[in-house]
PDB file of C-alpha atoms in Angstrom:
ATOM      1  CA  MET A1027     -27.171  47.567 -34.042  1.00 42.00           C
ATOM      2  CA  LEU A1028     -25.090  44.393 -34.811  1.00 42.00           C
ATOM      3  CA  VAL A1029     -24.652  43.713 -38.508  1.00 41.00           C
ATOM      4  CA  ALA A1030     -23.973  40.122 -39.554  1.00 41.00           C
ATOM      5  CA  ARG A1031     -20.944  39.789 -41.557  1.00 43.00           C
ATOM      6  CA  PRO A1032     -19.555  36.711 -43.357  1.00 42.00           C
ATOM      7  CA  ILE A1033     -16.625  34.886 -42.271  1.00 44.00           C
ATOM      8  CA  VAL A1034     -13.592  35.747 -44.465  1.00 46.00           C
ATOM      9  CA  THR A1035     -11.575  32.620 -45.158  1.00 46.00           C
ATOM     10  CA  TYR A1036      -8.083  32.078 -46.468  1.00 47.00           C
ATOM     11  CA  ARG A1037      -8.214  28.469 -46.495  1.00 46.00           C
ATOM     12  CA  GLN A1038      -5.320  25.996 -46.780  1.00 42.00           C
ATOM     13  CA  PRO A1039      -3.320  25.008 -48.616  1.00 44.00           C
ATOM     14  CA  PHE A1040      -1.979  28.374 -49.475  1.00 43.00           C
ATOM     15  CA  GLY A1041       0.005  28.858 -52.645  1.00 45.00           C
ATOM     16  CA  ARG A1042       3.636  28.729 -52.303  1.00 50.00           C
ATOM     17  CA  ASN A1043       4.153  32.546 -52.416  1.00 46.00           C
ATOM     18  CA  THR A1044       1.542  33.200 -49.743  1.00 54.00           C
ATOM     19  CA  MET A1045       1.937  33.838 -45.978  1.00 79.00           C
ATOM     20  CA  PHE A1046       0.354  35.682 -43.180  1.00 85.00           C
ATOM     21  CA  VAL A1047       1.607  37.227 -39.993  1.00 86.00           C
ATOM     22  CA  ILE A1048      -0.526  37.839 -36.862  1.00 88.00           C
ATOM     23  CA  ARG A1049       0.870  40.319 -34.231  1.00 88.00           C
ATOM     24  CA  LEU A1050      -0.261  39.541 -30.827  1.00 89.00           C
ATOM     25  CA  ALA A1051      -0.918  41.951 -28.006  1.00 90.00           C
ATOM     26  CA  ASN A1052       1.857  40.371 -25.909  1.00 91.00           C
ATOM     27  CA  GLY A1053       4.422  41.242 -28.696  1.00 89.00           C
ATOM     28  CA  GLU A1054       4.676  37.761 -30.135  1.00 90.00           C
ATOM     29  CA  GLU A1055       4.153  36.979 -33.899  1.00 87.00           C
ATOM     30  CA  VAL A1056       2.281  33.965 -35.299  1.00 88.00           C
ATOM     31  CA  GLN A1057       3.619  33.338 -39.002  1.00 87.00           C
ATOM     32  CA  GLY A1058       1.713  31.081 -41.470  1.00 86.00           C
ATOM     33  CA  GLY A1059       3.142  29.588 -44.535  1.00 81.00           C
ATOM     34  CA  ASP A1060       2.189  27.169 -47.450  1.00 73.00           C
ATOM     35  CA  SER A1061       0.241  24.622 -45.629  1.00 77.00           C
ATOM     36  CA  ASP A1062      -1.422  26.782 -42.937  1.00 86.00           C
ATOM     37  CA  GLY A1063      -4.923  28.320 -43.050  1.00 86.00           C
ATOM     38  CA  LEU A1064      -6.290  31.576 -41.662  1.00 87.00           C
ATOM     39  CA  GLU A1065     -10.056  32.255 -41.039  1.00 89.00           C
ATOM     40  CA  ILE A1066     -11.354  35.623 -39.614  1.00 87.00           C
ATOM     41  CA  ASN A1067     -14.838  35.764 -38.241  1.00 89.00           C
ATOM     42  CA  GLN A1068     -15.853  39.247 -38.886  1.00 87.00           C
ATOM     43  CA  GLU A1069     -18.875  39.125 -36.481  1.00 89.00           C
ATOM     44  CA  THR A1070     -16.620  38.149 -33.483  1.00 90.00           C
ATOM     45  CA  GLY A1071     -13.153  39.016 -34.448  1.00 89.00           C
ATOM     46  CA  VAL A1072     -11.918  35.528 -33.743  1.00 91.00           C
ATOM     47  CA  LEU A1073      -8.928  34.469 -35.735  1.00 90.00           C
ATOM     48  CA  THR A1074      -8.688  30.665 -36.540  1.00 91.00           C
ATOM     49  CA  VAL A1075      -5.295  29.320 -37.544  1.00 91.00           C
ATOM     50  CA  SER A1076      -5.081  25.641 -38.827  1.00 91.00           C
ATOM     51  CA  ARG A1077      -1.833  23.838 -39.308  1.00 90.00           C
ATOM     52  CA  VAL A1078      -0.769  20.451 -40.243  1.00 86.00           C
ATOM     53  CA  ASP A1079       1.832  18.793 -38.164  1.00 84.00           C
ATOM     54  CA  GLY A1080       2.518  15.234 -39.271  1.00 86.00           C
ATOM     55  CA  PHE A1081      -0.688  13.408 -39.284  1.00 90.00           C
ATOM     56  CA  GLU A1082      -2.466  15.948 -37.199  1.00 92.00           C
ATOM     57  CA  GLU A1083      -4.359  19.134 -37.892  1.00 90.00           C
ATOM     58  CA  ILE A1084      -3.898  21.682 -35.102  1.00 92.00           C
ATOM     59  CA  THR A1085      -6.266  24.565 -34.803  1.00 93.00           C
ATOM     60  CA  THR A1086      -5.692  27.656 -32.626  1.00 93.00           C
ATOM     61  CA  HIS A1087      -8.193  30.392 -32.034  1.00 93.00           C
ATOM     62  CA  TYR A1088      -7.184  33.851 -31.116  1.00 93.00           C
ATOM     63  CA  SER A1089      -9.731  36.259 -29.468  1.00 92.00           C
ATOM     64  CA  PRO A1090     -10.038  39.908 -30.736  1.00 90.00           C
ATOM     65  CA  MET A1091      -8.254  41.101 -27.486  1.00 91.00           C
ATOM     66  CA  ALA A1092      -5.117  38.846 -28.182  1.00 90.00           C
ATOM     67  CA  TRP A1093      -4.143  40.129 -31.652  1.00 86.00           C
ATOM     68  CA  LEU A1094      -3.317  43.625 -32.713  1.00 86.00           C
ATOM     69  CA  SER A1095      -3.036  43.176 -36.553  1.00 84.00           C
ATOM     70  CA  VAL A1096      -3.132  40.664 -39.325  1.00 83.00           C
ATOM     71  CA  THR A1097      -0.941  40.918 -42.484  1.00 80.00           C
ATOM     72  CA  HIS A1098      -1.783  38.609 -45.371  1.00 75.00           C
ATOM     73  CA  ARG A1099       0.563  38.743 -48.120  1.00 72.00           C
ATOM     74  CA  LYS A1100       0.501  37.148 -51.537  1.00 68.00           C
ATOM     75  CA  LYS A1101       3.771  37.312 -53.492  1.00 63.00           C
ATOM     76  CA  GLY A1102       3.970  37.018 -57.239  1.00 61.00           C
ATOM     77  CA  THR A1103       0.872  38.808 -57.927  1.00 59.00           C
ATOM     78  CA  GLY A1104       0.466  42.004 -60.237  1.00 59.00           C
ATOM     79  CA  VAL A1105       2.231  42.549 -63.340  1.00 50.00           C
ATOM     80  CA  ARG A1106       4.662  40.055 -64.810  1.00 55.00           C
ATOM     81  CA  PRO A1107       7.637  41.140 -66.789  1.00 53.00           C
ATOM     82  CA  SER A1108       7.214  40.745 -70.586  1.00 49.00           C
ATOM     83  CA  LEU A1109       8.582  37.535 -72.124  1.00 52.00           C
ATOM     84  CA  ILE A1110       9.050  39.289 -75.357  1.00 53.00           C
ATOM     85  CA  SER A1111      12.279  41.318 -75.802  1.00 48.00           C
ATOM     86  CA  SER A1112      11.722  45.100 -76.314  1.00 48.00           C
ATOM     87  CA  ALA A1113      14.720  45.165 -78.564  1.00 50.00           C
ATOM     88  CA  ARG A1114      13.972  45.169 -82.163  1.00 43.00           C
TER      89      ARG A1114
END
């Protein structure tokens, strides 16, 4: 039975501390940065990468057979150091 799942979207523009890496089956890597977008269709497994190059937006689709893994990193999240000195 096929269960419909929503599309997971990491939409541009990313924050300055965010990036993603797609490892392809042929050994290549696709890296995304601040102005790139990543969408994952969980029904089909198709990855869509959107990039702005000058005045054009370039969209590339990767079939599930083309990619091995996707890593989406967001730096700067989590616990921030205290701004108050611990020395009293």
